[in-house]
Amino acid sequence: MSLSARKKEILRAVVIDYVKAAQPVGSRTIARRYKIGLSPATIRNEMADLEEMGYLVQPHTSAGRIPSQKGYRFYVDELMEAEILKDEEKVSIRKVFHDRKLREIEEIIKHTSQLLSSLTNYTSLILGPHLKKSAFKKLQIMPVDMQRGLLVLVTDTGFVKNKLINLPQTLSISELSRIVSYLNSKLKGLTIDRITATLIRELRRDLYFHVKFLEDTFTLLEESLAEDERRVFLGGTTNILNQPEFGDIEKVKALLTLFEQHSLLATLLASPVVGVEGVVIKIGKENVLKEVQECSLVMTTYCLGKEVVGTIGLLGPTRMEYSKTVAVLQHVVNSLQKL
Amino acid sequence: MSLSARKKEILRAVVIDYVKAAQPVGSRTIARRYKIGLSPATIRNEMADLEEMGYLVQPHTSAGRIPSQKGYRFYVDELMEAEILKDEEKVSIRKVFHDRKLREIEEIIKHTSQLLSSLTNYTSLILGPHLKKSAFKKLQIMPVDMQRGLLVLVTDTGFVKNKLINLPQTLSISELSRIVSYLNSKLKGLTIDRITATLIRELRRDLYFHVKFLEDTFTLLEESLAEDERRVFLGGTTNILNQPEFGDIEKVKALLTLFEQHSLLATLLASPVVGVEGVVIKIGKENVLKEVQECSLVMTTYCLGKEVVGTIGLLGPTRMEYSKTVAVLQHVVNSLQKL
DNA sequence: ATTAGCACTCCGGTGTTGAGAGTGCTAAGG
DNA sequence: CCTTAGCACTCTCAACACCGGAGTGCTAAT
């Protein structure tokens, strides 16, 4: 069921005003601030309707109205207008992606998340690439001292993983390099999740004469690959403290505690649905996690190369500047993907 | 000037009670809860003296007393008794340091900081090893694809640093390995801060035929070494939210914002003074940083190998369980150093 | 020197009140 | 029939006064 043009106008005004002022907005305010050409009384009637339909709520009788979750949803889906970034914002985005000699993916992501949070004043969440989905590129074992070596693993997404391992003293340099190049040839181009137990057993057979040493290495290799956890990067975690809805310490604590539980955050970001123009918006209770049910999450997936590698999102109160947030997110993700 | 035994008793009681209850403590409470064998009136007189001498303060007339900074200082220096850890606490410490196959220094430190904060409910701060003071151990350049290679640097403290660099396509594998082994032989055993511009210039001369490529590499090497910043690891940053003195959002914000400024934290931890039994306690305004002038910092240095490598501390409100905190810190640092 | 007793102070919680903001309803006007 | 002016009503919030309780400081008695 659709709303009359006038109701839409009013709903929009309520959302915009409430987002800006964080105060329930009354009929008088709308009549004054937004040129709708109607008297407060008429607006009151319309607002009463909107409340009955569930788009607005009243904190108490004789207070102004606040958008409900349904109200925000309608606003986001039908009323919101695309926003254009300010030049200075564009500049600061460009700066981050062009000025720096960023090569490693982790560095890039960290800077991106800082950028997002400073542009929006919300908290940015970035789910990193799925290690298992990226392809093996190169492996190297580099002797460090008599007993130990450093196992270095590089993937095509630019991931670098290293781990100290024990080396048997009997192993000569040339043997080691033979083993390494053998492993490289065998693993080349495989995605990490295809390097399974079976394959490893096979390799182990081929290299049976080094079994003791490899036992160790393979175990570590397996372990580090089994670390399914995708990394989550956060930016601007203290930004929520600026929001009036988080004046209550308990709420702050709940959220900040959530921010430390990266595995939960990963589930939050891992919903792979794609929305309009790639951006998905989850409002309030639409989020499964109860800690963020007073928040909204604006997110999208991003690619490096041609594969989708992760999710990038902004978390703020439901009373959020949706259009601006969407604009920033899209612009930043675009710039990111051009790398 | 020294205090009478009775005054000490009373001061101690005030500190202990206030630490536990976070409420100003009155003469009546002391007479009841702590068997001093004196009437409230006498205690009142002594407390008035203590206040005049600056060990106690009164939030307002007709409230109980609170230890002043000077009061805490006296308590810490003269009254505090060593505390013995509970068995379960010892067990959980042992678990962290023995169960895991932790090799890399970063992993160890991360777990240590989590352990400390969970045992004490304060925020733990660990200043990592000084990269510049650790010795060069091994360097390797590992080709990744046609254009790029991974520069890996290992120090004797177990630090691993890596950086993607560009490789000229004209460079053959054997040339590369010659360069690498030359660099290794030249740099072997030097502490990082001795790898200066002069030395690098010298190396550059020796390898003049690879100048273009090395230009790049050396720049990166320099850069990554110039990163003077020692890493700071935090644990239990949300613990402060449980302290009643941080009921005010503004204070929380100030502290949490500080926690994000690692360079500031590094200065906080970098004061190298050594106190009784190696533990230094900074109370309130004794800290230079204004953000922590309502906090106390209990800290000590730690060694890995025989060199002092870093500082490890616990940050809580001035109303802190000093003796317990000291005990936990000492025990944990001991266990850490046994590795 | 210690302590019982007492007057005094100050905080915090509880009503009470009045102003302000906003609503809903009704009746008049286009 | 839709719009709007007017008005009574409701609810919040800040200010204010008013205890009761906790704790003190002082004095006088032991």
XYZ file of C-alpha atoms (C1' of nucleotides) in Angstrom:
738
model
C 0.000 0.000 0.000
C 1.376 3.279 -1.086
C 1.455 6.632 0.615
C 0.041 9.861 -0.740
C 2.583 12.337 -2.014
C 1.841 14.554 0.934
C 2.452 11.823 3.452
C 5.736 11.017 1.778
C 6.757 14.642 1.997
C 5.973 14.721 5.676
C 7.643 11.428 6.444
C 10.726 12.658 4.666
C 10.712 15.863 6.629
C 10.423 13.972 9.886
C 13.303 11.671 9.048
C 15.560 14.456 7.868
C 14.848 16.650 10.824
C 15.168 13.886 13.371
C 18.430 12.712 11.883
C 19.797 16.186 12.180
C 18.505 17.198 15.589
C 18.021 13.902 17.426
C 14.826 15.307 18.890
C 11.239 14.267 18.289
C 9.840 16.552 15.642
C 6.459 18.234 15.915
C 3.959 19.471 13.390
C 4.841 23.073 14.031
C 8.522 22.491 13.263
C 7.720 20.845 9.978
C 5.381 23.606 8.908
C 7.972 26.198 9.748
C 11.167 24.570 8.477
C 9.963 22.635 5.455
C 7.898 24.578 2.966
C 5.050 22.211 2.497
C 2.406 24.897 2.501
C 0.213 23.281 5.074
C -0.779 24.351 8.522
C 0.423 22.496 11.595
C -3.058 21.158 12.143
C -3.176 19.419 8.788
C 0.279 18.046 9.296
C -0.844 16.767 12.662
C -3.620 14.827 11.042
C -1.283 13.318 8.509
C 1.204 12.449 11.190
C -1.497 10.727 13.179
C -2.223 8.641 10.097
C 1.444 7.871 9.581
C 1.698 6.783 13.166
C -1.270 4.496 12.827
C 0.310 2.976 9.721
C 3.480 2.339 11.658
C 5.877 4.752 10.014
C 6.179 7.044 12.991
C 6.150 6.618 16.724
C 5.582 8.931 19.616
C 7.832 8.616 22.665
C 4.866 9.788 24.736
C 1.672 11.725 24.172
C 2.413 15.337 23.560
C 5.844 14.787 22.207
C 6.758 15.091 18.573
C 7.206 12.066 16.362
C 10.166 9.849 15.591
C 10.557 7.588 12.562
C 9.980 3.943 13.347
C 12.133 1.243 11.832
C 9.493 0.868 9.146
C 9.679 4.611 8.599
C 13.414 4.521 8.049
C 13.031 1.569 5.742
C 10.504 3.416 3.608
C 12.706 6.482 3.574
C 15.716 4.493 2.496
C 13.849 2.561 -0.177
C 11.760 5.291 -1.716
C 12.446 8.770 -0.469
C 16.165 9.087 -0.129
C 17.970 11.112 -2.774
C 21.485 10.358 -3.852
C 23.968 12.681 -2.270
C 26.997 14.190 -3.903
C 30.214 14.353 -1.960
C 31.911 17.623 -1.204
C 35.080 18.314 -3.108
C 37.198 18.245 0.007
C 35.856 14.809 0.787
C 36.722 13.566 -2.648
C 40.170 15.000 -2.244
C 40.799 13.276 1.046
C 39.675 10.004 -0.459
C 41.980 10.432 -3.403
C 44.828 11.266 -1.080
C 44.554 8.008 0.761
C 44.500 5.875 -2.342
C 47.003 7.698 -4.484
C 49.568 9.364 -2.323
C 50.659 6.387 -0.353
C 52.778 3.597 -1.601
C 50.437 1.044 -0.261
C 51.063 -2.399 -1.553
C 50.077 -4.796 1.112
C 46.445 -5.521 1.362
C 46.317 -5.185 5.111
C 47.708 -1.698 5.008
C 45.262 -0.690 2.362
C 42.355 -1.999 4.344
C 43.455 -0.305 7.534
C 43.708 3.036 5.832
C 40.382 2.535 4.153
C 38.659 1.897 7.425
C 40.190 4.942 9.036
C 39.150 7.002 6.084
C 35.572 5.788 6.206
C 35.150 6.432 9.875
C 36.655 9.873 9.721
C 34.459 10.876 6.785
C 31.244 9.667 8.348
C 31.798 9.757 12.079
C 30.468 6.238 12.292
C 32.290 3.019 12.952
C 33.654 1.245 9.927
C 33.853 -2.495 9.687
C 35.785 -4.277 6.996
C 35.776 -7.983 6.498
C 39.032 -8.982 4.886
C 39.574 -11.440 2.077
C 38.720 -15.022 2.630
C 42.050 -16.736 2.888
C 40.563 -20.027 1.754
C 39.248 -18.533 -1.424
C 42.481 -16.924 -2.478
C 45.016 -18.752 -4.536
C 48.356 -20.010 -3.421
C 51.096 -18.057 -5.044
C 54.404 -18.784 -3.476
C 55.895 -20.472 -0.499
C 59.331 -20.074 0.912
C 61.208 -21.483 3.853
C 63.980 -19.250 4.964
C 66.510 -20.479 7.492
C 66.803 -18.101 10.394
C 69.301 -19.773 12.650
C 70.501 -23.272 13.422
C 67.200 -24.673 14.585
C 64.585 -22.475 13.104
C 63.237 -21.314 9.818
C 60.566 -18.937 8.730
C 57.771 -20.285 6.612
C 56.387 -17.565 4.370
C 53.241 -17.938 2.347
C 51.965 -15.461 -0.223
C 48.588 -15.508 -1.924
C 47.411 -13.771 -5.045
C 45.273 -11.368 -3.027
C 48.459 -10.018 -1.559
C 48.167 -11.820 1.707
C 51.386 -12.642 3.470
C 51.442 -15.166 6.248
C 54.484 -16.254 8.147
C 55.249 -18.685 10.864
C 58.389 -19.745 12.638
C 59.040 -23.468 12.374
C 61.683 -25.875 13.566
C 64.188 -27.166 11.059
C 66.156 -30.370 11.583
C 69.860 -29.639 11.678
C 70.546 -32.467 9.298
C 68.809 -30.673 6.502
C 71.100 -29.033 4.016
C 70.345 -25.812 2.237
C 70.127 -27.457 -1.121
C 67.780 -30.116 0.136
C 65.620 -27.457 1.637
C 65.439 -25.499 -1.558
C 64.607 -28.672 -3.490
C 61.743 -29.334 -1.151
C 60.511 -25.800 -1.380
C 60.541 -25.699 -5.143
C 58.799 -29.055 -5.264
C 56.088 -27.765 -2.963
C 55.738 -24.634 -5.030
C 55.273 -26.550 -8.228
C 52.681 -28.788 -6.655
C 50.661 -26.079 -4.986
C 50.857 -23.461 -7.703
C 47.580 -21.773 -8.484
C 45.478 -23.824 -6.132
C 43.039 -21.994 -3.936
C 43.854 -22.514 -0.324
C 40.788 -24.553 0.466
C 41.829 -27.041 -2.184
C 45.033 -27.750 -0.329
C 43.332 -30.433 1.617
C 44.423 -33.287 3.782
C 44.445 -35.578 0.746
C 46.838 -33.434 -1.170
C 49.038 -33.015 1.819
C 49.126 -36.757 2.361
C 50.180 -37.188 -1.218
C 52.953 -34.664 -0.873
C 54.013 -36.313 2.281
C 54.361 -39.613 0.432
C 56.419 -38.050 -2.302
C 58.769 -36.548 0.179
C 58.863 -39.536 2.481
C 62.560 -39.265 3.068
C 62.055 -35.991 4.884
C 59.105 -37.204 6.812
C 60.112 -36.070 10.247
C 60.784 -32.535 9.198
C 57.759 -32.279 7.009
C 55.531 -33.641 9.695
C 56.178 -30.463 11.550
C 55.872 -28.172 8.601
C 52.716 -29.659 7.283
C 51.083 -29.543 10.641
C 51.826 -25.876 10.833
C 50.734 -25.340 7.288
C 47.461 -27.075 7.964
C 46.956 -25.192 11.158
C 47.537 -21.830 9.668
C 45.276 -22.636 6.763
C 42.635 -23.993 9.067
C 42.429 -20.615 10.701
C 39.206 -19.982 8.978
C 38.669 -16.678 10.667
C 38.660 -13.866 8.252
C 40.135 -10.787 9.726
C 37.873 -7.920 10.641
C 39.220 -4.384 10.618
C 37.614 -1.650 12.639
C 37.881 2.088 12.374
C 36.481 4.829 14.572
C 35.184 2.634 17.336
C 34.955 5.613 19.635
C 32.742 7.494 17.236
C 29.638 5.987 18.740
C 30.396 7.901 21.892
C 29.469 11.073 20.057
C 25.969 9.849 19.384
C 23.411 11.057 21.902
C 21.673 7.671 21.861
C 24.733 6.227 23.498
C 24.697 8.394 26.575
C 24.119 5.256 28.565
C 27.261 3.437 29.633
C 25.591 0.054 29.424
C 24.834 0.469 25.762
C 28.334 1.645 25.076
C 29.736 -1.318 26.891
C 27.582 -3.750 24.947
C 28.730 -2.333 21.644
C 32.385 -1.990 22.505
C 32.418 -5.514 23.821
C 30.918 -6.652 20.559
C 33.668 -4.830 18.717
C 36.193 -7.045 20.419
C 34.497 -10.212 19.249
C 35.700 -10.365 15.718
C 34.109 -13.680 14.947
C 30.667 -12.260 15.686
C 31.393 -9.231 13.578
C 32.396 -11.526 10.764
C 28.986 -13.184 10.802
C 27.390 -9.762 10.823
C 29.247 -8.809 7.673
C 29.121 -12.116 5.928
C 25.548 -11.855 4.690
C 26.136 -11.955 0.967
C 22.899 -10.400 -0.293
C 23.335 -7.677 -2.853
C 21.043 -4.667 -2.819
C 20.369 -1.647 -4.957
C 23.572 -0.400 -6.500
C 25.402 -2.962 -4.487
C 24.707 -1.323 -1.162
C 22.734 -3.168 1.474
C 21.220 -1.374 4.429
C 20.223 -3.198 7.567
C 18.120 -1.144 9.912
C 17.704 -1.858 13.618
C 16.104 -5.214 14.249
C 16.827 -6.281 10.699
C 20.201 -7.112 12.140
C 20.321 -10.487 13.794
C 22.769 -9.525 16.507
C 20.897 -7.988 19.373
C 23.805 -5.694 20.257
C 23.271 -3.694 17.100
C 19.493 -3.622 17.044
C 19.540 0.059 17.811
C 21.974 0.582 14.995
C 21.961 0.527 11.248
C 24.548 -1.048 9.063
C 25.276 0.211 5.571
C 27.400 -2.236 3.680
C 28.591 -3.468 0.355
C 30.949 -6.061 -1.008
C 34.219 -5.136 -2.596
C 36.511 -6.759 -5.107
C 40.239 -6.720 -5.553
C 40.981 -8.144 -8.928
C 37.837 -9.654 -10.303
C 36.761 -11.745 -7.380
C 34.539 -10.559 -4.560
C 36.815 -10.684 -1.581
C 35.107 -9.036 1.313
C 32.514 -6.794 2.839
C 32.839 -3.240 3.957
C 30.338 -1.499 6.135
C 29.496 1.471 8.285
C 27.721 1.138 11.569
C 25.843 4.012 13.160
C 22.674 4.627 15.100
C 19.392 3.979 13.272
C 19.159 7.751 13.243
C 21.823 7.847 10.618
C 22.635 10.045 7.667
C 21.808 7.306 5.232
C 22.269 9.101 1.959
C 25.576 10.605 2.886
C 26.807 7.303 4.253
C 25.844 5.492 1.097
C 27.558 8.096 -1.021
C 30.783 7.922 0.942
C 30.781 4.168 0.953
C 30.248 3.909 -2.781
C 32.890 6.443 -3.578
C 35.457 4.847 -1.318
C 34.760 1.348 -2.538
C 35.074 2.520 -6.120
C 38.430 4.086 -5.431
C 39.535 1.014 -3.565
C 38.625 -1.250 -6.424
C 40.555 0.766 -8.937
C 43.787 -0.278 -7.305
C 57.753 12.973 58.765
C 56.371 9.690 59.880
C 52.924 8.704 61.009
C 51.991 7.084 64.275
C 51.191 3.406 64.109
C 47.561 4.181 64.762
C 47.346 6.665 61.935
C 48.878 4.155 59.612
C 46.315 1.584 60.660
C 43.522 3.984 59.965
C 44.911 5.168 56.664
C 45.246 1.585 55.605
C 41.691 0.840 56.573
C 40.443 3.818 54.620
C 42.339 2.831 51.506
C 41.265 -0.790 51.667
C 37.664 0.009 52.281
C 37.475 2.703 49.665
C 39.110 0.495 47.084
C 36.539 -2.165 47.751
C 33.396 -0.088 48.015
C 34.165 3.027 45.986
C 32.366 5.064 48.634
C 33.767 7.608 51.052
C 34.418 5.806 54.299
C 33.401 7.179 57.669
C 34.732 6.738 61.169
C 31.855 4.506 62.144
C 32.518 2.091 59.285
C 36.148 1.759 60.242
C 35.348 1.138 63.894
C 32.845 -1.502 62.923
C 34.606 -3.310 60.100
C 38.246 -3.083 61.113
C 39.061 -4.179 64.653
C 41.179 -1.299 65.760
C 39.664 -1.116 69.199
C 38.897 2.537 69.091
C 35.649 4.408 69.134
C 34.416 6.336 66.099
C 35.152 9.598 67.868
C 38.832 8.834 68.280
C 39.068 7.675 64.733
C 37.413 10.871 63.685
C 40.105 12.887 65.377
C 42.847 10.878 63.722
C 41.140 11.219 60.381
C 40.939 14.960 60.810
C 44.691 14.935 61.406
C 45.288 12.773 58.361
C 43.233 15.111 56.294
C 45.186 18.102 57.495
C 48.403 16.322 56.614
C 47.089 15.683 53.144
C 46.614 11.935 53.183
C 42.863 12.047 53.070
C 40.276 14.280 51.489
C 36.634 14.877 52.079
C 34.364 15.249 49.055
C 32.245 17.580 51.202
C 31.650 18.229 54.863
C 29.764 15.407 56.443
C 30.863 12.809 54.000
C 33.368 10.123 54.798
C 36.987 10.366 53.695
C 38.749 9.310 50.533
C 42.470 8.721 50.160
C 44.256 11.533 48.391
C 46.970 10.881 45.887
C 49.471 11.348 48.679
C 47.484 8.850 50.736
C 47.671 6.228 48.022
C 51.360 6.911 47.595
C 52.003 6.342 51.287
C 49.893 3.205 51.235
C 51.753 1.828 48.256
C 55.177 2.671 49.648
C 54.747 1.662 53.257
C 51.527 -0.057 54.128
C 50.768 -2.423 51.326
C 51.347 -6.100 51.988
C 52.394 -8.514 49.295
C 49.504 -10.543 48.040
C 49.555 -14.187 47.124
C 47.748 -15.295 44.034
C 44.939 -17.798 44.165
C 45.710 -21.231 42.799
C 43.226 -20.868 39.994
C 44.932 -17.685 38.927
C 48.295 -19.367 38.881
C 46.820 -22.161 36.840
C 45.379 -19.844 34.248
C 48.713 -18.102 33.939
C 50.508 -21.366 33.475
C 48.001 -22.418 30.863
C 48.710 -19.449 28.695
C 52.447 -19.842 28.765
C 52.754 -23.596 28.579
C 49.866 -25.001 26.636
C 50.237 -22.994 23.507
C 52.826 -23.435 20.884
C 53.610 -19.802 20.841
C 56.752 -18.904 19.029
C 56.299 -15.549 17.563
C 56.813 -12.700 19.905
C 53.727 -10.843 18.807
C 51.491 -13.757 19.583
C 53.022 -14.173 22.986
C 52.543 -10.540 23.806
C 48.952 -10.520 22.660
C 48.094 -13.447 24.847
C 49.923 -11.929 27.769
C 47.962 -8.750 27.542
C 44.659 -10.580 27.379
C 45.670 -12.633 30.356
C 46.609 -9.606 32.424
C 43.430 -7.753 31.730
C 41.236 -10.725 32.448
C 42.982 -11.421 35.742
C 42.801 -7.872 36.995
C 39.854 -6.300 35.228
C 42.034 -3.379 34.323
C 43.456 -2.387 30.984
C 46.805 -3.872 30.127
C 49.372 -2.029 28.083
C 52.424 -3.691 26.669
C 55.181 -1.863 24.903
C 56.835 -4.231 22.481
C 60.515 -4.657 21.811
C 62.405 -1.758 20.409
C 63.051 -2.704 16.851
C 66.095 -0.462 16.693
C 67.706 -2.151 19.630
C 67.310 -5.645 18.328
C 69.878 -7.228 16.130
C 69.605 -7.985 12.480
C 69.444 -11.671 11.931
C 68.476 -12.477 8.431
C 67.139 -10.870 5.333
C 65.579 -12.539 2.360
C 64.057 -11.373 -0.874
C 61.627 -13.812 -2.269
C 60.280 -13.373 -5.766
C 56.522 -13.469 -5.812
C 55.650 -12.889 -9.430
C 57.159 -11.222 -12.461
C 57.345 -7.736 -11.035
C 57.270 -8.136 -7.326
C 59.202 -9.660 -4.513
C 58.705 -9.955 -0.806
C 61.385 -8.498 1.421
C 61.506 -10.374 4.710
C 63.515 -9.225 7.686
C 64.036 -11.225 10.885
C 65.591 -9.943 14.102
C 66.997 -11.850 17.026
C 64.036 -10.888 19.207
C 61.838 -12.887 16.911
C 60.466 -9.959 15.022
C 59.420 -10.583 11.478
C 58.822 -7.696 9.138
C 57.865 -7.988 5.529
C 57.220 -5.658 2.690
C 56.327 -6.099 -0.918
C 58.816 -4.457 -3.270
C 59.208 -4.099 -6.995
C 61.816 -6.190 -8.737
C 63.279 -5.268 -12.094
C 62.551 -7.959 -14.634
C 66.113 -7.961 -15.804
C 67.299 -9.338 -12.506
C 68.089 -13.028 -12.564
C 67.504 -15.361 -9.671
C 71.184 -15.977 -9.163
C 71.993 -12.305 -9.152
C 69.284 -11.747 -6.630
C 70.564 -14.439 -4.337
C 74.102 -13.065 -4.630
C 72.857 -9.671 -3.575
C 70.882 -11.101 -0.714
C 73.751 -13.145 0.660
C 76.052 -10.149 0.317
C 73.620 -8.017 2.290
C 73.287 -10.718 4.899
C 77.003 -10.962 5.401
C 77.340 -7.213 5.722
C 74.475 -6.700 8.099
C 74.912 -9.765 10.237
C 74.702 -9.123 13.960
C 74.272 -5.385 13.701
C 71.581 -3.803 15.783
C 69.057 -2.129 13.602
C 69.912 1.391 14.668
C 73.473 0.819 13.461
C 72.233 0.216 9.966
C 72.509 3.864 9.213
C 72.535 5.988 6.148
C 76.333 5.759 6.013
C 76.357 2.026 5.940
C 73.632 1.955 3.401
C 75.529 4.373 1.212
C 78.543 2.127 1.442
C 76.537 -0.912 0.451
C 75.069 1.035 -2.368
C 78.538 1.803 -3.677
C 79.578 -1.824 -3.506
C 76.545 -2.863 -5.432
C 76.613 0.007 -7.855
C 75.798 -2.196 -10.815
C 72.355 -2.843 -9.393
C 71.747 0.693 -8.428
C 68.304 1.155 -9.851
C 66.885 -1.879 -8.197
C 68.593 -1.254 -4.911
C 67.487 2.312 -4.825
C 64.038 0.989 -4.372
C 64.936 -1.665 -1.919
C 67.082 0.491 0.263
C 64.477 3.170 0.411
C 62.014 0.637 1.650
C 64.508 -0.807 4.041
C 65.252 2.600 5.446
C 61.626 3.443 5.677
C 60.690 0.338 7.507
C 63.591 0.758 9.878
C 62.806 4.389 10.396
C 59.433 3.378 11.713
C 60.601 4.129 15.160
C 57.248 3.401 16.630
C 57.382 0.538 18.980
C 54.192 -1.370 18.903
C 51.824 -1.064 21.806
C 49.477 -3.901 22.631
C 46.288 -3.345 24.565
C 44.077 -5.743 26.424
C 40.754 -5.229 28.141
C 40.154 -1.706 26.948
C 36.495 -2.005 27.855
C 37.279 -2.903 31.437
C 37.337 0.718 32.466
C 33.640 0.832 31.723
C 33.083 -1.301 34.793
C 34.644 1.266 37.072
C 32.140 3.565 38.728
C 34.470 6.527 38.301
C 33.915 6.245 34.583
C 30.188 6.689 34.638
C 30.696 9.857 32.661
C 30.816 9.422 28.915
C 33.255 12.263 28.475
C 35.856 10.589 30.615
C 35.362 7.328 28.823
C 35.765 9.038 25.522
C 38.970 10.734 26.598
C 40.513 7.472 27.682
C 39.348 5.402 24.749
C 40.611 8.039 22.384
C 43.948 7.910 24.136
C 43.975 4.164 23.672
C 43.912 4.682 19.940
C 46.955 6.931 19.994
C 49.668 4.378 20.285
C 52.488 6.839 20.054
C 51.266 8.622 23.164
C 50.892 5.357 24.995
C 54.429 4.509 24.050
C 55.716 7.626 25.771
C 53.638 6.758 28.789
C 55.294 3.365 29.040
C 58.749 4.388 28.022
C 59.797 5.865 31.362
C 62.681 3.589 32.214
C 62.905 4.092 35.968
C 63.057 0.925 37.986
C 61.287 0.749 41.324
C 61.069 -1.633 44.226
C 61.154 -5.186 43.014
C 61.149 -3.876 39.515
C 57.615 -2.582 39.704
C 56.907 1.092 39.257
C 53.608 2.623 40.270
C 52.451 5.951 38.919
C 49.498 7.391 40.746
C 47.152 10.009 39.361
C 48.950 13.226 38.568
C 52.297 11.501 38.753
C 51.483 10.570 35.203
C 52.349 13.260 32.722
C 49.497 12.578 30.360
C 46.440 14.434 31.529
C 44.099 11.775 30.196
C 45.267 9.335 32.831
C 45.539 11.664 35.775
C 42.603 9.992 37.400
C 44.232 6.650 36.848
C 47.126 4.692 38.204
C 49.612 2.768 36.200
C 51.409 -0.253 37.588
C 54.268 -1.234 35.366
C 57.513 -3.069 35.024
C 60.042 -3.840 32.367
C 60.445 -7.287 30.930
C 63.227 -9.161 29.250
C 63.273 -11.775 26.557
C 66.707 -13.262 26.483
C 68.952 -11.126 28.635
C 68.133 -7.727 27.256
C 65.392 -5.477 28.561
C 63.033 -5.289 25.652
C 59.884 -3.594 26.769
C 57.463 -2.391 29.370
C 54.307 -3.986 30.565
C 51.715 -2.214 32.613
C 48.225 -2.218 34.025
C 46.056 0.852 34.004
C 43.136 1.295 36.375
C 41.504 4.008 38.409
C 43.569 5.487 41.248
C 41.189 3.520 43.420
C 42.924 0.367 42.393
C 43.726 -2.938 44.031
C 47.395 -2.175 44.093
C 48.719 -5.201 45.902
C 46.778 -7.665 43.825
C 47.762 -5.879 40.639
C 51.418 -5.929 41.576
C 51.237 -9.614 42.434
C 49.606 -10.530 39.136
C 52.018 -8.414 37.163
C 55.075 -9.904 38.805
C 53.871 -13.435 38.413
C 52.973 -12.986 34.783
C 56.199 -11.237 33.912
C 58.162 -13.991 35.606
C 56.388 -16.631 33.613
C 56.862 -14.632 30.457
C 60.570 -14.280 31.006
C 61.044 -17.982 31.515
C 60.253 -18.567 27.867
C 43.894 10.410 76.264
C 39.445 8.538 75.154
C 34.694 8.608 74.342
C 29.635 9.592 74.719
C 26.500 12.949 73.356
C 24.724 16.419 70.585
C 24.150 20.044 67.315
C 25.221 20.896 62.673
C 26.048 20.179 57.664
C 25.363 18.273 53.410
C 23.686 14.909 50.038
C 20.129 12.424 47.828
C 15.578 11.109 47.226
C 10.698 12.620 46.983
C 6.867 15.629 46.107
C 5.037 19.773 44.092
C 4.563 23.216 40.886
C 4.669 25.860 36.630
C 6.273 26.621 32.033
C 6.672 24.820 27.482
C 5.889 21.919 23.740
C 2.894 19.304 21.306
C -1.235 16.865 20.576
C -6.354 15.782 19.488
C -10.691 17.453 18.835
C -14.189 20.593 17.357
C -16.180 23.867 14.746
C -15.795 27.407 11.339
C -14.371 28.687 6.579
C -13.239 28.093 1.664
C -15.184 17.811 1.774
C -10.729 19.327 2.903
C -8.271 22.729 5.614
C -7.374 25.373 9.518
C -7.887 28.281 13.790
C -8.675 27.721 18.471
C -8.611 25.502 22.699
C -8.371 22.180 26.278
C -5.545 18.522 27.587
C -1.317 15.758 28.434
C 3.247 14.960 29.355
C 8.036 16.247 30.273
C 11.416 18.814 32.461
C 13.557 22.003 35.508
C 13.289 24.356 39.742
C 12.225 24.338 44.443
C 11.324 22.919 49.000
C 11.431 19.347 52.235
C 12.872 15.487 54.857
C 15.930 11.474 56.540
C 20.336 9.628 56.901
C 25.110 9.667 57.293
C 28.862 11.730 59.043
C 31.306 15.324 61.150
C 33.311 18.568 64.903
C 33.085 20.090 69.357
C 32.450 19.787 74.255
C 32.252 17.789 78.501
C 32.621 13.792 81.248
C 35.301 9.703 82.407
